[in-house]
Amino acid sequence: MEAPQKNLALDLVRVTEAAALASARWLGKGNNDAGDGAAVDAMRLSFNSLNVAGHVIIGEGEKDHAPMLHNGEKVGTGRGPAIDVAVDPVEGTKLLAYGRPNAISVVGVAPAGTMYNPGPSFYMQKLVVPPAVRDVIDIDAPVKENLQKIARALGKDVDDLVVFVLDKPRHEKLIQRIRESGARIQLHTDGDVAGALMAVDPRSEVDVMMGTGGTPEGVLAACAIKGVGGQILARLDPQSYPEKEALHDAGLDLREIHTVDTLVRSDEVFFAATGISGGTFLRGVQYTGSGAITHSVVIRGKTGTIRYIESYHNWDRLMKISSVKYD
């Protein structure tokens, strides 16, 4: 199996920048589909300029009814390394539509055949922690016990910890148990890829992410977690009877505990994310009239290198060579 040697993350950031620039025009306009559609179009056009033979494992998905970047689609020129691709052109479409923070554009890639395919699974239980804590957590342990171990490994008190949790009815008991332990909580309406990234980002105040979120988002986040050296423990957690039946028919084991190494089975992994709406993780797109400024993070798994990139885009020059309409 051929593994890519070039640092593809530096090419991928052009893809996430394009999606962010196109979709940020829809910030706060209340239209989920328009912002997502603009990002999909821009990301697809940008991806097809890359010399890779990409196969979309994590795409817009069945529930998005997307005409492009769907699961199973081929992307890239077809010349170059064969890779599995995970994309989310707008992670947090509602965040973008309603002008809320932490909407981001995200891409992860790994050598062909190494990325976990979630099939019909929409939801999984997740526990995400930074490198210093990767060996002390247990997804089946009580919440209080895990938080005590995490605090000890980080050299903190439990009441110093910040836990990222999606503000969903399914997390009512989880939130209660976190509060009973003494830890602090950041509640977010959407965006659990961003939450996972916050949990492993050395600049972030978030120490851990807990709760059930999207399975595709879990695999996508694992690309970044793998590069940083953190850990995700996850287990499929269907939220409806039809989903549970679909998993059973697909032969997927609901008891299996996945790790960062089973979700992405290669160190030759690359990840890029660009902020769209801004927030605590990445600043959003800033339009200047003659162009725009974007803020991104790129990660290469093999070296563990994390780069934070601030890019200045000039409309006059960019539009002369780009088929993506930004202005």
Coordinates of C-alpha atoms in Angstrom, one line a residue:
M1 CA 0.0 0.0 0.0
E2 CA 1.4 3.4 -1.1
A3 CA 1.5 6.0 1.7
P4 CA 1.8 9.7 0.8
Q5 CA 5.1 11.2 1.7
K6 CA 4.4 14.8 0.8
N7 CA 2.9 17.0 3.6
L8 CA -0.5 17.0 2.1
A9 CA -1.8 19.1 5.0
L10 CA -0.3 22.2 3.3
D11 CA -2.4 21.4 0.2
L12 CA -5.5 20.5 2.2
V13 CA -5.6 23.9 3.9
R14 CA -6.2 25.5 0.5
V15 CA -9.3 23.3 0.3
T16 CA -10.6 24.3 3.7
E17 CA -9.8 28.0 3.0
A18 CA -11.9 27.8 -0.2
A19 CA -14.8 26.3 1.6
A20 CA -14.6 28.8 4.5
L21 CA -14.3 31.8 2.1
A22 CA -17.3 30.7 0.1
S23 CA -19.6 29.8 3.0
A24 CA -18.8 32.7 5.3
R25 CA -20.9 35.0 3.1
W26 CA -23.9 33.2 4.6
L27 CA -23.0 34.0 8.2
G28 CA -26.2 34.7 10.2
K29 CA -28.5 34.7 7.2
G30 CA -30.5 31.8 8.5
N31 CA -30.1 29.6 5.5
N32 CA -28.5 26.2 6.4
D33 CA -28.5 24.8 2.9
A34 CA -27.0 27.9 1.1
G35 CA -23.9 28.1 3.3
D36 CA -23.3 24.4 3.2
G37 CA -23.9 24.3 -0.6
A38 CA -21.4 27.1 -1.2
A39 CA -18.8 25.3 0.9
V40 CA -19.4 22.0 -0.9
D41 CA -19.0 23.6 -4.3
A42 CA -15.8 25.4 -3.4
M43 CA -14.3 22.4 -1.6
R44 CA -15.0 20.0 -4.5
L45 CA -13.5 22.4 -7.1
S46 CA -10.4 22.9 -4.9
F47 CA -10.0 19.2 -4.1
N48 CA -10.0 18.2 -7.8
S49 CA -6.9 20.3 -8.4
L50 CA -4.9 18.1 -6.0
N51 CA -2.7 15.3 -7.4
V52 CA -4.3 12.5 -5.4
A53 CA -6.5 9.6 -6.0
G54 CA -9.0 10.2 -3.2
H55 CA -12.0 8.1 -2.1
V56 CA -14.5 9.8 0.2
I57 CA -15.1 7.7 3.3
I58 CA -16.6 10.5 5.4
G59 CA -18.6 12.9 3.2
E60 CA -21.7 15.0 3.2
G61 CA -23.6 11.7 3.9
E62 CA -27.0 10.3 3.3
K63 CA -28.8 12.7 5.7
D64 CA -27.4 15.8 3.8
H65 CA -28.7 14.7 0.4
A66 CA -25.6 16.2 -1.1
P67 CA -25.0 16.0 -4.9
M68 CA -21.2 16.3 -4.3
L69 CA -18.6 15.1 -1.8
H70 CA -20.9 12.2 -0.9
N71 CA -19.7 8.9 0.6
G72 CA -17.9 6.8 -2.0
E73 CA -17.1 9.7 -4.4
K74 CA -13.7 9.9 -6.1
V75 CA -11.8 13.2 -5.7
G76 CA -8.5 14.6 -6.9
T77 CA -6.9 14.3 -10.3
G78 CA -6.4 10.5 -9.9
R79 CA -2.7 11.0 -10.2
G80 CA -0.8 10.6 -7.0
P81 CA -1.2 8.7 -3.7
A82 CA -4.4 6.7 -3.1
I83 CA -6.0 8.1 0.0
D84 CA -9.1 7.9 2.1
V85 CA -10.8 11.2 2.6
A86 CA -13.0 12.6 5.3
V87 CA -14.6 16.0 4.8
D88 CA -17.1 18.4 6.4
P89 CA -17.3 21.5 4.3
V90 CA -19.2 23.3 7.2
E91 CA -19.0 21.6 10.5
G92 CA -21.8 23.4 12.3
T93 CA -24.2 24.5 9.6
K94 CA -26.6 25.8 12.2
L95 CA -23.8 27.7 13.8
L96 CA -23.1 29.4 10.5
A97 CA -26.7 30.0 9.7
Y98 CA -27.4 31.7 13.0
G99 CA -24.1 33.5 13.4
R100 CA -22.9 31.5 16.3
P101 CA -19.2 30.7 17.0
N102 CA -17.1 27.7 16.1
A103 CA -18.3 26.8 12.6
I104 CA -15.3 25.4 10.8
S105 CA -14.4 23.7 7.5
V106 CA -12.5 20.4 7.9
V107 CA -10.6 17.8 5.9
G108 CA -8.7 14.8 7.0
V109 CA -6.9 12.2 4.8
A110 CA -5.0 8.9 5.3
P111 CA -3.6 6.2 3.1
A112 CA -6.2 4.2 1.3
G113 CA -7.8 1.4 3.4
T114 CA -6.8 2.9 6.7
M115 CA -9.8 5.0 7.7
Y116 CA -12.8 3.5 9.6
N117 CA -16.0 3.4 7.5
P118 CA -18.9 4.0 9.8
G119 CA -21.4 2.6 7.3
P120 CA -25.0 3.3 8.5
S121 CA -23.9 4.6 11.9
F122 CA -24.9 8.2 12.7
Y123 CA -23.9 8.4 16.4
M124 CA -21.2 7.3 18.7
Q125 CA -20.3 7.9 22.4
K126 CA -17.0 9.7 22.7
L127 CA -14.3 10.5 25.2
V128 CA -11.5 12.8 23.9
V129 CA -8.4 13.8 25.8
P130 CA -5.0 15.4 25.2
P131 CA -1.7 13.4 25.0
A132 CA -0.9 13.6 28.7
V133 CA -4.1 11.8 29.6
R134 CA -4.4 9.2 26.7
D135 CA -3.5 6.2 28.9
V136 CA -5.6 6.9 32.0
I137 CA -9.2 7.0 30.7
D138 CA -11.8 4.3 30.5
I139 CA -15.0 4.8 28.5
D140 CA -16.9 2.5 30.9
A141 CA -15.6 4.2 34.1
P142 CA -17.9 6.5 36.1
V143 CA -17.7 10.1 35.0
K144 CA -16.3 11.2 38.3
E145 CA -13.5 8.6 38.2
N146 CA -12.4 9.6 34.7
L147 CA -12.4 13.3 35.7
Q148 CA -10.3 12.6 38.8
K149 CA -7.8 10.6 36.7
I150 CA -7.7 13.3 34.0
A151 CA -7.1 16.0 36.6
R152 CA -4.3 14.0 38.3
A153 CA -2.6 13.4 35.0
L154 CA -2.8 17.1 34.1
G155 CA -1.6 18.3 37.5
K156 CA -4.9 20.0 38.2
D157 CA -7.8 19.8 40.6
V158 CA -11.1 18.5 39.3
D159 CA -12.7 21.9 39.7
D160 CA -10.0 23.3 37.3
L161 CA -11.1 21.1 34.5
V162 CA -13.3 22.3 31.6
V163 CA -15.4 19.7 29.9
F164 CA -16.9 20.2 26.4
V165 CA -20.4 18.8 26.1
L166 CA -23.1 19.2 23.4
D167 CA -26.2 20.8 24.8
K168 CA -28.6 18.0 23.9
P169 CA -31.4 16.3 25.9
R170 CA -29.5 13.0 25.7
H171 CA -26.8 14.5 27.9
E172 CA -28.9 15.5 30.8
K173 CA -27.5 12.8 33.2
L174 CA -24.0 13.3 31.9
I175 CA -24.1 17.0 32.6
Q176 CA -25.5 16.3 36.1
R177 CA -22.7 13.9 36.9
I178 CA -20.0 16.3 35.6
R179 CA -21.4 19.0 37.9
E180 CA -21.5 16.6 40.8
S181 CA -17.8 15.8 40.3
G182 CA -17.0 19.5 40.6
A183 CA -15.7 20.1 37.0
R184 CA -16.7 23.0 34.9
I185 CA -18.6 22.7 31.6
Q186 CA -18.7 24.4 28.2
L187 CA -22.1 23.7 26.6
H188 CA -22.3 23.9 22.8
T189 CA -25.3 23.5 20.6
D190 CA -23.4 21.9 17.7
G191 CA -19.9 21.2 16.5
D192 CA -18.3 18.2 18.1
V193 CA -15.4 18.1 15.7
A194 CA -14.4 21.5 17.0
G195 CA -15.0 20.1 20.5
A196 CA -12.7 17.2 20.0
L197 CA -10.1 19.6 18.5
M198 CA -10.4 21.9 21.5
A199 CA -9.8 19.0 23.9
V200 CA -6.4 18.2 22.3
D201 CA -5.3 21.7 21.3
P202 CA -2.6 22.9 23.7
R203 CA -3.9 26.5 23.3
S204 CA -7.4 25.7 24.4
E205 CA -9.0 25.9 27.8
V206 CA -11.0 22.7 27.2
D207 CA -9.5 19.6 28.9
V208 CA -11.8 16.8 27.7
M209 CA -14.8 16.2 25.5
M210 CA -17.6 13.9 26.6
G211 CA -20.9 12.7 25.2
T212 CA -22.6 11.2 22.2
G213 CA -22.1 12.9 18.8
G214 CA -21.8 12.1 15.1
T215 CA -19.9 8.9 14.1
P216 CA -18.6 10.5 10.8
E217 CA -17.4 13.5 12.9
G218 CA -15.7 11.1 15.3
V219 CA -13.6 9.6 12.4
L220 CA -12.9 13.1 11.0
A221 CA -11.7 14.3 14.4
A222 CA -9.6 11.2 14.9
C223 CA -7.4 12.4 12.0
A224 CA -6.4 15.4 14.1
I225 CA -6.3 13.6 17.4
K226 CA -3.9 11.0 15.8
G227 CA -1.6 13.8 14.6
V228 CA -1.5 15.6 18.0
G229 CA -1.0 12.4 20.0
G230 CA -4.3 12.5 22.0
Q231 CA -6.8 9.8 22.4
I232 CA -10.5 9.2 21.5
L233 CA -12.4 6.3 23.0
A234 CA -15.6 5.7 21.2
R235 CA -18.5 3.2 20.9
L236 CA -21.4 3.2 18.4
D237 CA -24.5 4.6 20.2
P238 CA -27.6 4.5 17.9
Q239 CA -30.2 7.1 18.8
S240 CA -33.1 5.4 17.0
Y241 CA -34.5 1.9 16.4
P242 CA -34.0 2.1 12.6
E243 CA -30.3 3.1 13.1
K244 CA -29.8 0.2 15.6
E245 CA -31.4 -2.3 13.1
A246 CA -29.2 -0.9 10.3
L247 CA -26.1 -1.4 12.4
H248 CA -27.2 -5.0 13.2
D249 CA -27.8 -5.8 9.5
A250 CA -24.4 -4.4 8.7
G251 CA -22.8 -6.7 11.2
L252 CA -21.3 -3.8 13.3
D253 CA -20.6 -4.6 17.0
L254 CA -22.2 -2.1 19.4
R255 CA -20.0 -3.3 22.2
E256 CA -16.7 -2.6 20.4
I257 CA -14.6 0.2 21.8
H258 CA -12.8 2.2 19.1
T259 CA -9.6 4.1 19.7
V260 CA -7.7 6.7 17.7
D261 CA -5.7 3.8 16.2
T262 CA -8.7 1.8 15.1
L263 CA -10.5 4.8 13.6
V264 CA -7.3 5.8 11.6
R265 CA -4.9 2.9 11.2
S266 CA -1.9 4.9 9.9
D267 CA 0.4 7.6 11.3
E268 CA 0.6 9.0 7.7
V269 CA -2.5 11.1 8.4
F270 CA -3.1 14.8 7.5
F271 CA -5.7 17.2 8.8
A272 CA -6.7 20.8 8.0
A273 CA -9.4 23.1 9.4
T274 CA -10.3 26.7 8.7
G275 CA -12.5 28.9 10.9
I276 CA -15.7 30.2 9.3
S277 CA -17.8 31.9 12.0
G278 CA -15.0 32.5 14.5
G279 CA -14.9 31.6 18.1
T280 CA -12.7 30.1 20.9
F281 CA -11.0 27.6 18.6
L282 CA -10.3 29.4 15.3
R283 CA -11.0 33.0 14.3
G284 CA -13.6 33.3 11.5
V285 CA -13.3 34.7 8.0
Q286 CA -12.7 38.5 8.0
Y287 CA -13.6 40.3 4.8
T288 CA -11.6 43.4 4.0
G289 CA -13.3 44.7 0.9
S290 CA -10.4 43.9 -1.4
G291 CA -10.0 40.4 0.0
A292 CA -10.3 38.4 3.2
I293 CA -8.2 36.9 6.1
T294 CA -8.5 33.3 7.2
H295 CA -7.2 31.4 10.2
S296 CA -6.4 27.7 10.0
V297 CA -4.7 24.8 11.7
V298 CA -2.9 22.0 9.8
I299 CA -1.5 18.8 11.3
R300 CA 0.8 16.2 10.0
G301 CA 0.5 12.9 11.9
K302 CA 3.9 11.4 11.0
T303 CA 5.8 14.3 12.6
G304 CA 3.2 15.5 15.1
T305 CA 3.7 19.1 13.7
I306 CA 0.8 21.5 14.3
R307 CA 0.8 24.7 12.2
Y308 CA -1.5 27.7 12.7
I309 CA -1.8 29.7 9.5
E310 CA -3.1 33.2 9.0
S311 CA -3.7 33.8 5.2
Y312 CA -4.4 37.0 3.4
H313 CA -6.4 36.6 0.2
N314 CA -6.5 39.2 -2.6
W315 CA -9.7 39.1 -4.7
D316 CA -8.2 40.7 -7.8
R317 CA -5.4 38.2 -8.1
L318 CA -7.3 35.2 -6.8
M319 CA -10.3 35.6 -9.1
K320 CA -8.0 35.7 -12.2
I321 CA -7.0 32.0 -11.6
S322 CA -9.8 30.5 -9.5
S323 CA -13.1 29.1 -10.7
V324 CA -14.5 29.5 -7.2
K325 CA -16.5 32.8 -6.9
Y326 CA -15.6 34.4 -3.5
D327 CA -16.6 38.0 -3.8

